[in-house]
Amino acid sequence: MIKTKEAIKSISLFSHLSDEELDLVASMSDISSYNANTVLFYETESTDRLLFLIDGLLKVYKIDKYDNEIFLYYVYPNSMISELSNLQDNKINCFSNSEFLRDSTLLSIDFNRFKKEFLAENELILNFINELIYKNQQLQCIINRELVFDATSKVAFMLINDLDMFNQLKRTEVALLLHIQPETLSRVLKRLVRNETITVEKGNVLILKEEELKSIYLGI
Protein backbone atom coordinates (compact mmCIF):
# COMPACT_ATOMS: atom_id res chain seq x y z
CA MET A 1 0.00 0.00 0.00
CA ILE A 2 1.41 3.37 -0.99
CA LYS A 3 2.17 5.69 1.91
CA THR A 4 0.06 8.83 2.19
CA LYS A 5 3.00 11.23 2.21
CA GLU A 6 4.52 9.59 -0.88
CA ALA A 7 1.18 9.77 -2.68
CA ILE A 8 0.85 13.47 -1.90
CA LYS A 9 4.38 14.20 -3.08
CA SER A 10 3.73 12.42 -6.40
CA ILE A 11 1.08 15.05 -7.28
CA SER A 12 2.62 18.04 -9.03
CA LEU A 13 0.45 20.50 -7.08
CA PHE A 14 2.19 19.44 -3.85
CA SER A 15 5.63 18.50 -5.16
CA HIS A 16 7.20 21.80 -4.02
CA LEU A 17 6.03 21.49 -0.39
CA SER A 18 8.46 21.08 2.47
CA ASP A 19 8.49 17.92 4.60
CA GLU A 20 6.64 19.81 7.31
CA GLU A 21 3.94 20.93 4.88
CA LEU A 22 3.67 17.43 3.40
CA ASP A 23 3.13 16.07 6.91
CA LEU A 24 0.41 18.64 7.45
CA VAL A 25 -1.40 17.63 4.24
CA ALA A 26 -0.97 13.96 5.19
CA SER A 27 -2.64 14.62 8.56
CA MET A 28 -5.85 15.63 6.75
CA SER A 29 -5.71 12.96 4.04
CA ASP A 30 -6.83 9.39 3.42
CA ILE A 31 -6.02 6.83 0.73
CA SER A 32 -8.62 4.37 -0.53
CA SER A 33 -8.86 1.73 -3.26
CA TYR A 34 -11.67 1.14 -5.76
CA ASN A 35 -12.44 -1.70 -8.14
CA ALA A 36 -12.93 -1.18 -11.86
CA ASN A 37 -16.51 -0.26 -12.90
CA THR A 38 -17.21 1.40 -9.53
CA VAL A 39 -18.97 4.77 -9.68
CA LEU A 40 -17.12 7.38 -7.63
CA PHE A 41 -19.91 9.98 -7.68
CA TYR A 42 -22.96 11.11 -9.61
CA GLU A 43 -23.67 14.65 -10.72
CA THR A 44 -25.71 16.72 -8.25
CA GLU A 45 -23.94 14.95 -5.35
CA SER A 46 -21.54 16.84 -3.10
CA THR A 47 -18.55 16.01 -0.91
CA ASP A 48 -16.35 17.70 1.67
CA ARG A 49 -13.22 15.97 0.33
CA LEU A 50 -10.74 17.17 -2.30
CA LEU A 51 -10.05 14.15 -4.55
CA PHE A 52 -6.95 13.13 -6.50
CA LEU A 53 -6.30 10.01 -8.57
CA ILE A 54 -3.05 8.32 -7.51
CA ASP A 55 -3.25 5.23 -9.71
CA GLY A 56 -5.73 3.80 -12.23
CA LEU A 57 -8.10 5.46 -14.68
CA LEU A 58 -11.35 7.39 -14.19
CA LYS A 59 -13.98 8.24 -16.81
CA VAL A 60 -15.96 11.48 -16.46
CA TYR A 61 -19.27 11.73 -18.28
CA LYS A 62 -22.77 13.18 -18.28
CA ILE A 63 -26.19 11.77 -19.09
CA ASP A 64 -28.56 13.69 -21.36
CA LYS A 65 -32.35 13.85 -21.17
CA TYR A 66 -32.63 10.69 -23.25
CA ASP A 67 -30.31 8.66 -20.97
CA ASN A 68 -27.48 8.77 -23.49
CA GLU A 69 -23.98 8.84 -22.05
CA ILE A 70 -21.88 11.81 -23.14
CA PHE A 71 -18.18 11.22 -22.56
CA LEU A 72 -16.26 14.28 -21.34
CA TYR A 73 -12.71 13.24 -20.45
CA TYR A 74 -10.46 10.77 -18.62
CA VAL A 75 -8.65 11.47 -15.35
CA TYR A 76 -5.15 9.99 -15.29
CA PRO A 77 -2.87 9.24 -12.31
CA ASN A 78 -1.53 12.13 -10.22
CA SER A 79 -4.36 14.43 -11.31
CA MET A 80 -7.13 16.23 -9.41
CA ILE A 81 -10.61 14.78 -9.80
CA SER A 82 -12.67 17.38 -7.94
CA GLU A 83 -14.55 20.00 -9.95
CA LEU A 84 -14.53 23.12 -7.79
CA SER A 85 -17.42 25.54 -8.14
CA ASN A 86 -16.10 28.10 -5.63
CA LEU A 87 -13.97 28.30 -2.51
CA GLN A 88 -16.61 29.87 -0.28
CA ASP A 89 -18.74 26.76 0.13
CA ASN A 90 -17.79 23.99 2.54
CA LYS A 91 -18.95 21.39 0.03
CA ILE A 92 -17.68 20.52 -3.44
CA ASN A 93 -20.57 20.03 -5.86
CA CYS A 94 -20.22 17.39 -8.58
CA PHE A 95 -20.76 18.64 -12.11
CA SER A 96 -20.66 15.21 -13.78
CA ASN A 97 -20.61 11.47 -13.18
CA SER A 98 -17.39 9.49 -12.76
CA GLU A 99 -16.57 5.79 -12.97
CA PHE A 100 -13.34 3.87 -12.47
CA LEU A 101 -12.29 1.95 -15.59
CA ARG A 102 -9.43 0.17 -13.81
CA ASP A 103 -8.66 -0.81 -10.23
CA SER A 104 -7.65 2.55 -8.80
CA THR A 105 -6.17 4.34 -5.80
CA LEU A 106 -7.59 7.62 -4.55
CA LEU A 107 -6.25 10.35 -2.29
CA SER A 108 -8.85 12.43 -0.45
CA ILE A 109 -8.09 15.57 1.54
CA ASP A 110 -10.30 17.37 4.04
CA PHE A 111 -11.39 20.36 1.93
CA ASN A 112 -12.13 22.75 4.80
CA ARG A 113 -8.87 22.04 6.64
CA PHE A 114 -6.93 22.43 3.41
CA LYS A 115 -8.51 25.83 2.75
CA LYS A 116 -7.80 26.97 6.28
CA GLU A 117 -4.17 25.83 6.35
CA PHE A 118 -3.08 26.72 2.81
CA LEU A 119 -5.44 29.23 1.22
CA ALA A 120 -7.25 31.35 3.79
CA GLU A 121 -4.33 33.65 4.66
CA ASN A 122 -3.86 35.01 1.13
CA GLU A 123 -6.91 36.93 -0.10
CA LEU A 124 -5.36 37.60 -3.52
CA ILE A 125 -4.81 33.90 -4.16
CA LEU A 126 -8.39 33.16 -3.11
CA ASN A 127 -9.81 35.82 -5.41
CA PHE A 128 -7.61 34.70 -8.31
CA ILE A 129 -8.64 31.06 -7.90
CA ASN A 130 -12.29 32.04 -7.70
CA GLU A 131 -11.94 33.90 -10.99
CA LEU A 132 -10.46 30.79 -12.61
CA ILE A 133 -13.25 28.69 -11.17
CA TYR A 134 -15.85 31.11 -12.54
CA LYS A 135 -14.38 30.68 -16.02
CA ASN A 136 -14.63 26.92 -15.57
CA GLN A 137 -18.28 27.27 -14.55
CA GLN A 138 -18.98 29.13 -17.78
CA LEU A 139 -17.51 26.20 -19.72
CA GLN A 140 -19.65 23.78 -17.72
CA CYS A 141 -22.74 25.80 -18.64
CA ILE A 142 -21.84 25.57 -22.32
CA ILE A 143 -21.39 21.80 -22.07
CA ASN A 144 -24.80 21.44 -20.46
CA ARG A 145 -26.47 23.76 -22.93
CA GLU A 146 -24.97 22.27 -26.07
CA LEU A 147 -24.58 18.59 -25.24
CA VAL A 148 -26.94 17.63 -22.45
CA PHE A 149 -30.02 19.86 -22.35
CA ASP A 150 -33.03 19.56 -24.62
CA ALA A 151 -34.84 22.73 -25.76
CA THR A 152 -37.01 23.03 -22.63
CA SER A 153 -34.00 22.58 -20.34
CA LYS A 154 -32.03 25.21 -22.25
CA VAL A 155 -34.82 27.75 -21.85
CA ALA A 156 -35.39 26.91 -18.17
CA PHE A 157 -31.66 27.19 -17.43
CA MET A 158 -31.41 30.62 -19.05
CA LEU A 159 -34.53 31.88 -17.29
CA ILE A 160 -33.11 30.88 -13.90
CA ASN A 161 -29.54 32.03 -14.49
CA ASP A 162 -29.91 34.99 -16.85
CA LEU A 163 -33.48 36.29 -16.77
CA ASP A 164 -32.46 39.91 -17.32
CA MET A 165 -30.64 39.08 -20.55
CA PHE A 166 -33.51 36.86 -21.69
CA ASN A 167 -35.91 39.79 -21.32
CA GLN A 168 -33.55 42.29 -22.92
CA LEU A 169 -32.95 40.25 -26.06
CA LYS A 170 -35.39 39.70 -28.89
CA ARG A 171 -36.89 36.21 -28.98
CA THR A 172 -35.06 35.48 -32.23
CA GLU A 173 -31.78 36.46 -30.54
CA VAL A 174 -32.51 34.18 -27.59
CA ALA A 175 -33.27 31.30 -29.95
CA LEU A 176 -29.99 31.90 -31.78
CA LEU A 177 -28.09 32.00 -28.51
CA LEU A 178 -29.64 28.72 -27.38
CA HIS A 179 -29.25 27.05 -30.80
CA ILE A 180 -32.96 26.31 -31.13
CA GLN A 181 -35.58 27.45 -33.61
CA PRO A 182 -37.69 30.54 -32.73
CA GLU A 183 -40.81 28.40 -33.14
CA THR A 184 -39.42 25.93 -30.60
CA LEU A 185 -38.70 28.73 -28.15
CA SER A 186 -42.26 30.00 -28.56
CA ARG A 187 -43.72 26.53 -27.90
CA VAL A 188 -41.58 26.08 -24.78
CA LEU A 189 -42.63 29.45 -23.36
CA LYS A 190 -46.32 28.77 -24.06
CA ARG A 191 -46.03 25.39 -22.32
CA LEU A 192 -44.40 26.97 -19.27
CA VAL A 193 -47.13 29.62 -19.16
CA ARG A 194 -49.85 26.92 -19.42
CA ASN A 195 -48.24 25.08 -16.52
CA GLU A 196 -48.17 28.33 -14.55
CA THR A 197 -44.41 28.01 -14.12
CA ILE A 198 -43.89 31.46 -15.64
CA THR A 199 -46.01 34.34 -16.84
CA VAL A 200 -45.37 36.95 -19.52
CA GLU A 201 -46.24 40.60 -18.91
CA LYS A 202 -45.61 43.26 -21.56
CA GLY A 203 -43.20 40.91 -23.29
CA ASN A 204 -41.15 40.19 -20.15
CA VAL A 205 -41.00 36.77 -18.51
CA LEU A 206 -41.72 36.58 -14.78
CA ILE A 207 -40.91 33.39 -12.88
CA LEU A 208 -43.77 32.05 -10.74
CA LYS A 209 -42.34 28.68 -9.65
CA GLU A 210 -38.57 28.86 -9.41
CA GLU A 211 -38.01 25.38 -7.97
CA GLU A 212 -40.22 23.81 -10.62
CA LEU A 213 -38.24 25.62 -13.31
CA LYS A 214 -34.93 24.40 -11.82
CA SER A 215 -36.20 20.84 -11.71
CA ILE A 216 -36.56 20.87 -15.49
CA TYR A 217 -32.82 21.07 -16.11
CA LEU A 218 -31.66 19.41 -12.90
CA GLY A 219 -33.71 16.33 -13.70
CA ILE A 220 -35.33 16.09 -10.27
XYZ file of C-alpha atoms in Angstrom:
220
model
C 0.000 0.000 0.000
C 1.413 3.374 -0.992
C 2.170 5.692 1.910
C 0.063 8.829 2.193
C 2.998 11.227 2.215
C 4.524 9.590 -0.875
C 1.176 9.767 -2.676
C 0.847 13.471 -1.903
C 4.380 14.202 -3.080
C 3.727 12.422 -6.397
C 1.078 15.045 -7.275
C 2.620 18.044 -9.030
C 0.451 20.502 -7.078
C 2.185 19.440 -3.853
C 5.634 18.502 -5.162
C 7.205 21.796 -4.021
C 6.027 21.493 -0.389
C 8.458 21.081 2.470
C 8.490 17.925 4.596
C 6.636 19.811 7.312
C 3.938 20.933 4.876
C 3.669 17.430 3.397
C 3.134 16.075 6.910
C 0.405 18.644 7.447
C -1.403 17.626 4.242
C -0.973 13.961 5.193
C -2.638 14.623 8.562
C -5.845 15.631 6.754
C -5.711 12.959 4.044
C -6.831 9.389 3.418
C -6.020 6.826 0.735
C -8.620 4.372 -0.533
C -8.861 1.725 -3.259
C -11.671 1.140 -5.759
C -12.435 -1.696 -8.135
C -12.929 -1.181 -11.863
C -16.508 -0.261 -12.896
C -17.207 1.398 -9.535
C -18.967 4.770 -9.678
C -17.115 7.377 -7.630
C -19.907 9.978 -7.676
C -22.960 11.107 -9.610
C -23.666 14.651 -10.725
C -25.707 16.722 -8.255
C -23.943 14.950 -5.354
C -21.536 16.836 -3.095
C -18.554 16.008 -0.913
C -16.353 17.697 1.671
C -13.220 15.965 0.332
C -10.742 17.166 -2.298
C -10.054 14.147 -4.547
C -6.948 13.128 -6.499
C -6.298 10.008 -8.568
C -3.052 8.315 -7.512
C -3.255 5.235 -9.711
C -5.726 3.802 -12.227
C -8.098 5.459 -14.682
C -11.345 7.392 -14.194
C -13.976 8.242 -16.810
C -15.957 11.479 -16.462
C -19.270 11.726 -18.280
C -22.769 13.185 -18.275
C -26.193 11.772 -19.089
C -28.561 13.687 -21.359
C -32.352 13.852 -21.173
C -32.629 10.693 -23.251
C -30.310 8.662 -20.972
C -27.479 8.769 -23.488
C -23.978 8.836 -22.046
C -21.883 11.815 -23.140
C -18.177 11.219 -22.556
C -16.258 14.284 -21.341
C -12.708 13.238 -20.455
C -10.461 10.775 -18.620
C -8.646 11.465 -15.348
C -5.151 9.986 -15.286
C -2.868 9.235 -12.309
C -1.529 12.135 -10.225
C -4.362 14.429 -11.311
C -7.126 16.228 -9.405
C -10.608 14.777 -9.803
C -12.665 17.380 -7.941
C -14.553 19.996 -9.951
C -14.526 23.121 -7.791
C -17.422 25.543 -8.143
C -16.099 28.101 -5.635
C -13.967 28.295 -2.507
C -16.606 29.874 -0.278
C -18.744 26.758 0.134
C -17.792 23.991 2.535
C -18.953 21.388 0.028
C -17.684 20.517 -3.444
C -20.569 20.025 -5.861
C -20.224 17.393 -8.579
C -20.760 18.642 -12.112
C -20.656 15.211 -13.784
C -20.607 11.465 -13.179
C -17.389 9.488 -12.760
C -16.568 5.785 -12.972
C -13.339 3.868 -12.471
C -12.288 1.952 -15.586
C -9.433 0.167 -13.808
C -8.664 -0.807 -10.229
C -7.646 2.554 -8.804
C -6.173 4.339 -5.797
C -7.590 7.616 -4.546
C -6.246 10.350 -2.290
C -8.849 12.427 -0.451
C -8.090 15.575 1.536
C -10.303 17.373 4.038
C -11.390 20.361 1.929
C -12.125 22.753 4.803
C -8.874 22.044 6.640
C -6.933 22.425 3.409
C -8.508 25.830 2.750
C -7.804 26.972 6.284
C -4.171 25.834 6.353
C -3.077 26.723 2.810
C -5.436 29.228 1.221
C -7.255 31.354 3.789
C -4.332 33.651 4.655
C -3.857 35.013 1.131
C -6.906 36.926 -0.105
C -5.365 37.603 -3.523
C -4.814 33.898 -4.163
C -8.386 33.158 -3.105
C -9.813 35.816 -5.411
C -7.612 34.697 -8.308
C -8.636 31.058 -7.903
C -12.289 32.038 -7.698
C -11.944 33.903 -10.989
C -10.464 30.792 -12.612
C -13.254 28.691 -11.170
C -15.853 31.114 -12.539
C -14.375 30.678 -16.023
C -14.628 26.917 -15.570
C -18.275 27.270 -14.546
C -18.977 29.125 -17.780
C -17.513 26.199 -19.720
C -19.653 23.779 -17.723
C -22.744 25.803 -18.643
C -21.837 25.572 -22.322
C -21.389 21.796 -22.069
C -24.797 21.440 -20.463
C -26.470 23.756 -22.934
C -24.970 22.273 -26.074
C -24.582 18.588 -25.240
C -26.942 17.631 -22.447
C -30.019 19.862 -22.350
C -33.031 19.564 -24.623
C -34.842 22.730 -25.755
C -37.011 23.033 -22.633
C -34.002 22.584 -20.335
C -32.029 25.215 -22.253
C -34.823 27.754 -21.848
C -35.385 26.907 -18.173
C -31.656 27.192 -17.428
C -31.414 30.623 -19.054
C -34.526 31.884 -17.293
C -33.109 30.884 -13.904
C -29.543 32.033 -14.487
C -29.907 34.991 -16.848
C -33.479 36.287 -16.765
C -32.465 39.910 -17.323
C -30.636 39.082 -20.551
C -33.509 36.864 -21.689
C -35.915 39.792 -21.323
C -33.548 42.291 -22.921
C -32.952 40.247 -26.064
C -35.388 39.699 -28.887
C -36.887 36.213 -28.976
C -35.057 35.478 -32.230
C -31.780 36.459 -30.537
C -32.514 34.182 -27.588
C -33.273 31.298 -29.951
C -29.994 31.904 -31.783
C -28.088 32.004 -28.506
C -29.637 28.716 -27.376
C -29.251 27.055 -30.801
C -32.956 26.309 -31.129
C -35.578 27.446 -33.609
C -37.686 30.537 -32.732
C -40.806 28.401 -33.144
C -39.419 25.928 -30.603
C -38.703 28.728 -28.146
C -42.264 30.002 -28.562
C -43.718 26.534 -27.896
C -41.584 26.076 -24.776
C -42.635 29.451 -23.357
C -46.325 28.771 -24.058
C -46.032 25.390 -22.319
C -44.402 26.972 -19.272
C -47.132 29.617 -19.164
C -49.853 26.923 -19.422
C -48.241 25.075 -16.521
C -48.174 28.328 -14.547
C -44.407 28.009 -14.120
C -43.892 31.461 -15.640
C -46.015 34.339 -16.836
C -45.374 36.951 -19.521
C -46.242 40.598 -18.909
C -45.613 43.265 -21.562
C -43.202 40.907 -23.285
C -41.155 40.188 -20.150
C -40.998 36.775 -18.507
C -41.720 36.581 -14.781
C -40.914 33.385 -12.882
C -43.766 32.046 -10.738
C -42.345 28.683 -9.654
C -38.567 28.863 -9.409
C -38.007 25.379 -7.969
C -40.221 23.806 -10.617
C -38.238 25.615 -13.309
C -34.927 24.403 -11.817
C -36.200 20.844 -11.707
C -36.556 20.871 -15.494
C -32.818 21.071 -16.111
C -31.662 19.413 -12.895
C -33.713 16.327 -13.697
C -35.326 16.093 -10.269
